[in-house]
Amino acid sequence: MSFEDLIGRMGDAVCRGAFEEAAACFTPDGVYHDDFYGAFEGRAEIARLFSDFFHRDGENFRWTFHEPVEQGGVGYARYLFSWDSRLPDSKGVRAGFEGVSICHLKDGLIASYEEVAATQTARHMMGFPALRLARLVERETRRLLGRADMKPHLER
């Protein structure tokens, strides 16, 4: 299966609530690094991310992938993701963001899913207060500053 088909199948299954089908797009020890909820390892945990977190906090998902490419065992795809919030303070609010999926592939499956995502837009749409948004940006900044590949960019 091509990377384009694989990533599309995963996203479509998540949106339909087919959690096991979505998790089957990953290697048995695959990891999904989610920008909202953290890292989930193994198919059972990845399925739990989709069922117990995504579909707990939202509904009516849309996830579209654009310009997918794969080279040297790594797949990239720009995406748009949206949903209706189920969170008490923003129930029914339509929110969304854009991002890029980065998938390390093994034996035709996703071994590691990471993303670079502009999730602050969704949080703003849901009415998160400025102080909460600032704390989330601080967390993202710490994560970026802690990466070895970022250190050379910060040297003077």
mmCIF file of C-alpha atoms in Angstrom:
data_model
loop_
_atom_site.group_PDB
_atom_site.id
_atom_site.type_symbol
_atom_site.label_atom_id
_atom_site.label_comp_id
_atom_site.label_asym_id
_atom_site.label_seq_id
_atom_site.Cartn_x
_atom_site.Cartn_y
_atom_site.Cartn_z
ATOM 1 C CA MET A 1 0.000 0.000 0.000
ATOM 2 C CA SER A 2 1.334 3.460 -0.834
ATOM 3 C CA PHE A 3 2.001 6.005 1.895
ATOM 4 C CA GLU A 4 -0.812 8.141 0.470
ATOM 5 C CA ASP A 5 -3.253 5.223 0.834
ATOM 6 C CA LEU A 6 -1.934 4.304 4.299
ATOM 7 C CA ILE A 7 -2.215 7.788 5.809
ATOM 8 C CA GLY A 8 -5.605 8.306 4.177
ATOM 9 C CA ARG A 9 -6.860 4.976 5.512
ATOM 10 C CA MET A 10 -5.681 5.835 9.026
ATOM 11 C CA GLY A 11 -7.323 9.272 9.004
ATOM 12 C CA ASP A 12 -10.569 7.987 7.515
ATOM 13 C CA ALA A 13 -10.788 5.205 10.116
ATOM 14 C CA VAL A 14 -10.231 7.679 12.963
ATOM 15 C CA CYS A 15 -13.025 9.915 11.649
ATOM 16 C CA ARG A 16 -15.439 6.964 11.284
ATOM 17 C CA GLY A 17 -14.671 5.696 14.788
ATOM 18 C CA ALA A 18 -13.013 2.513 13.472
ATOM 19 C CA PHE A 19 -10.300 2.608 16.123
ATOM 20 C CA GLU A 20 -8.852 -0.883 15.611
ATOM 21 C CA GLU A 21 -8.699 -0.302 11.848
ATOM 22 C CA ALA A 22 -6.839 2.970 12.408
ATOM 23 C CA ALA A 23 -4.414 1.302 14.827
ATOM 24 C CA ALA A 24 -3.791 -1.507 12.315
ATOM 25 C CA CYS A 25 -2.049 1.089 10.119
ATOM 26 C CA PHE A 26 0.772 1.027 12.703
ATOM 27 C CA THR A 27 3.412 -1.577 13.441
ATOM 28 C CA PRO A 28 2.625 -3.621 16.587
ATOM 29 C CA ASP A 29 5.074 -1.451 18.564
ATOM 30 C CA GLY A 30 4.231 1.760 16.702
ATOM 31 C CA VAL A 31 4.047 5.110 18.471
ATOM 32 C CA TYR A 32 1.619 7.965 17.854
ATOM 33 C CA HIS A 33 2.966 11.267 19.205
ATOM 34 C CA ASP A 34 -0.106 13.496 19.512
ATOM 35 C CA ASP A 35 0.235 17.252 19.930
ATOM 36 C CA PHE A 36 -2.751 17.414 22.310
ATOM 37 C CA TYR A 37 -2.506 14.193 24.326
ATOM 38 C CA GLY A 38 1.095 12.960 24.199
ATOM 39 C CA ALA A 39 2.634 9.669 23.074
ATOM 40 C CA PHE A 40 0.758 6.358 22.795
ATOM 41 C CA GLU A 41 2.720 3.171 22.086
ATOM 42 C CA GLY A 42 1.398 -0.076 20.618
ATOM 43 C CA ARG A 43 -1.779 -0.709 18.666
ATOM 44 C CA ALA A 44 -4.008 -1.079 21.735
ATOM 45 C CA GLU A 45 -2.837 2.253 23.150
ATOM 46 C CA ILE A 46 -3.128 3.988 19.777
ATOM 47 C CA ALA A 47 -6.710 2.711 19.440
ATOM 48 C CA ARG A 48 -7.341 3.995 22.985
ATOM 49 C CA LEU A 49 -6.028 7.434 21.996
ATOM 50 C CA PHE A 50 -8.605 7.600 19.225
ATOM 51 C CA SER A 51 -11.515 6.181 21.246
ATOM 52 C CA ASP A 52 -10.898 7.528 24.747
ATOM 53 C CA PHE A 53 -9.445 10.926 23.855
ATOM 54 C CA PHE A 54 -10.274 12.060 20.300
ATOM 55 C CA HIS A 55 -13.873 10.796 20.353
ATOM 56 C CA ARG A 56 -14.375 11.670 24.027
ATOM 57 C CA ASP A 57 -13.511 15.327 23.402
ATOM 58 C CA GLY A 58 -14.895 15.735 19.875
ATOM 59 C CA GLU A 59 -17.228 14.456 17.174
ATOM 60 C CA ASN A 60 -17.927 14.984 13.475
ATOM 61 C CA PHE A 61 -14.264 14.755 12.548
ATOM 62 C CA ARG A 62 -12.784 15.684 9.187
ATOM 63 C CA TRP A 63 -9.153 14.868 8.432
ATOM 64 C CA THR A 64 -7.837 15.505 4.956
ATOM 65 C CA PHE A 65 -4.286 14.899 3.775
ATOM 66 C CA HIS A 66 -2.637 16.885 1.000
ATOM 67 C CA GLU A 67 0.570 16.459 -1.041
ATOM 68 C CA PRO A 68 1.720 13.213 0.639
ATOM 69 C CA VAL A 69 5.272 12.180 -0.216
ATOM 70 C CA GLU A 70 7.500 9.329 0.913
ATOM 71 C CA GLN A 71 11.243 9.061 0.662
ATOM 72 C CA GLY A 72 13.712 6.798 2.397
ATOM 73 C CA GLY A 73 11.156 5.267 4.740
ATOM 74 C CA VAL A 74 9.694 8.595 5.892
ATOM 75 C CA GLY A 75 6.307 9.889 4.774
ATOM 76 C CA TYR A 76 5.150 13.490 4.990
ATOM 77 C CA ALA A 77 1.677 14.901 4.408
ATOM 78 C CA ARG A 78 0.162 18.315 5.013
ATOM 79 C CA TYR A 79 -3.250 17.998 6.660
ATOM 80 C CA LEU A 80 -6.330 19.860 7.819
ATOM 81 C CA PHE A 81 -8.161 18.493 10.867
ATOM 82 C CA SER A 82 -11.471 19.688 12.318
ATOM 83 C CA TRP A 83 -14.183 18.571 14.739
ATOM 84 C CA ASP A 84 -17.090 19.693 16.899
ATOM 85 C CA SER A 85 -15.973 20.078 20.503
ATOM 86 C CA ARG A 86 -17.522 17.999 23.283
ATOM 87 C CA LEU A 87 -15.572 19.835 25.994
ATOM 88 C CA PRO A 88 -17.894 21.449 28.557
ATOM 89 C CA ASP A 89 -16.611 25.015 28.026
ATOM 90 C CA SER A 90 -16.805 24.792 24.225
ATOM 91 C CA LYS A 91 -19.489 22.187 23.536
ATOM 92 C CA GLY A 92 -20.591 22.287 19.906
ATOM 93 C CA VAL A 93 -17.894 24.720 18.769
ATOM 94 C CA ARG A 94 -16.339 23.765 15.431
ATOM 95 C CA ALA A 95 -12.553 23.909 15.727
ATOM 96 C CA GLY A 96 -9.656 22.979 13.494
ATOM 97 C CA PHE A 97 -6.021 23.368 12.681
ATOM 98 C CA GLU A 98 -3.447 22.535 10.056
ATOM 99 C CA GLY A 99 -0.307 20.515 10.374
ATOM 100 C CA VAL A 100 2.186 18.176 8.806
ATOM 101 C CA SER A 101 2.303 14.448 9.562
ATOM 102 C CA ILE A 102 5.767 12.889 9.758
ATOM 103 C CA CYS A 103 5.611 9.111 9.572
ATOM 104 C CA HIS A 104 8.567 6.785 9.945
ATOM 105 C CA LEU A 105 7.584 3.676 8.038
ATOM 106 C CA LYS A 106 8.490 0.013 8.502
ATOM 107 C CA ASP A 107 7.234 -2.935 6.464
ATOM 108 C CA GLY A 108 4.515 -0.787 4.866
ATOM 109 C CA LEU A 109 3.131 0.448 8.197
ATOM 110 C CA ILE A 110 3.628 3.479 10.432
ATOM 111 C CA ALA A 111 6.293 2.833 13.069
ATOM 112 C CA SER A 112 6.216 6.380 14.412
ATOM 113 C CA TYR A 113 3.742 9.192 13.782
ATOM 114 C CA GLU A 114 4.773 12.720 14.729
ATOM 115 C CA GLU A 115 3.336 16.036 13.731
ATOM 116 C CA VAL A 116 4.124 19.693 13.509
ATOM 117 C CA ALA A 117 0.765 21.343 14.067
ATOM 118 C CA ALA A 118 -0.655 24.809 14.623
ATOM 119 C CA THR A 119 -3.009 23.588 17.369
ATOM 120 C CA GLN A 120 -3.260 27.015 19.008
ATOM 121 C CA THR A 121 -5.815 27.985 16.350
ATOM 122 C CA ALA A 122 -8.169 25.209 17.493
ATOM 123 C CA ARG A 123 -7.701 26.102 21.134
ATOM 124 C CA HIS A 124 -8.422 29.745 20.337
ATOM 125 C CA MET A 125 -11.575 28.754 18.393
ATOM 126 C CA MET A 126 -12.721 26.803 21.460
ATOM 127 C CA GLY A 127 -12.328 29.899 23.625
ATOM 128 C CA PHE A 128 -9.347 28.879 25.724
ATOM 129 C CA PRO A 129 -8.374 31.866 27.906
ATOM 130 C CA ALA A 130 -5.187 33.756 27.052
ATOM 131 C CA LEU A 131 -3.319 32.512 30.143
ATOM 132 C CA ARG A 132 -4.043 28.880 29.244
ATOM 133 C CA LEU A 133 -2.924 29.485 25.642
ATOM 134 C CA ALA A 134 0.272 31.101 26.946
ATOM 135 C CA ARG A 135 1.022 28.056 29.130
ATOM 136 C CA LEU A 136 0.554 25.766 26.126
ATOM 137 C CA VAL A 137 2.918 27.893 24.030
ATOM 138 C CA GLU A 138 5.462 27.788 26.884
ATOM 139 C CA ARG A 139 5.207 23.974 26.941
ATOM 140 C CA GLU A 140 5.773 23.797 23.171
ATOM 141 C CA THR A 141 8.735 26.152 23.487
ATOM 142 C CA ARG A 142 10.330 23.955 26.168
ATOM 143 C CA ARG A 143 9.810 20.887 23.971
ATOM 144 C CA LEU A 144 11.447 22.598 21.003
ATOM 145 C CA LEU A 145 14.334 23.936 23.079
ATOM 146 C CA GLY A 146 14.972 20.444 24.457
ATOM 147 C CA ARG A 147 15.481 18.872 21.038
ATOM 148 C CA ALA A 148 19.060 18.082 20.049
ATOM 149 C CA ASP A 149 18.463 19.132 16.441
ATOM 150 C CA MET A 150 17.338 22.594 17.592
ATOM 151 C CA LYS A 151 20.419 23.347 19.728
ATOM 152 C CA PRO A 152 22.644 24.401 16.770
ATOM 153 C CA HIS A 153 19.963 26.865 15.696
ATOM 154 C CA LEU A 154 20.165 28.639 19.025
ATOM 155 C CA GLU A 155 23.943 28.990 19.191
ATOM 156 C CA ARG A 156 25.491 32.372 18.465
#
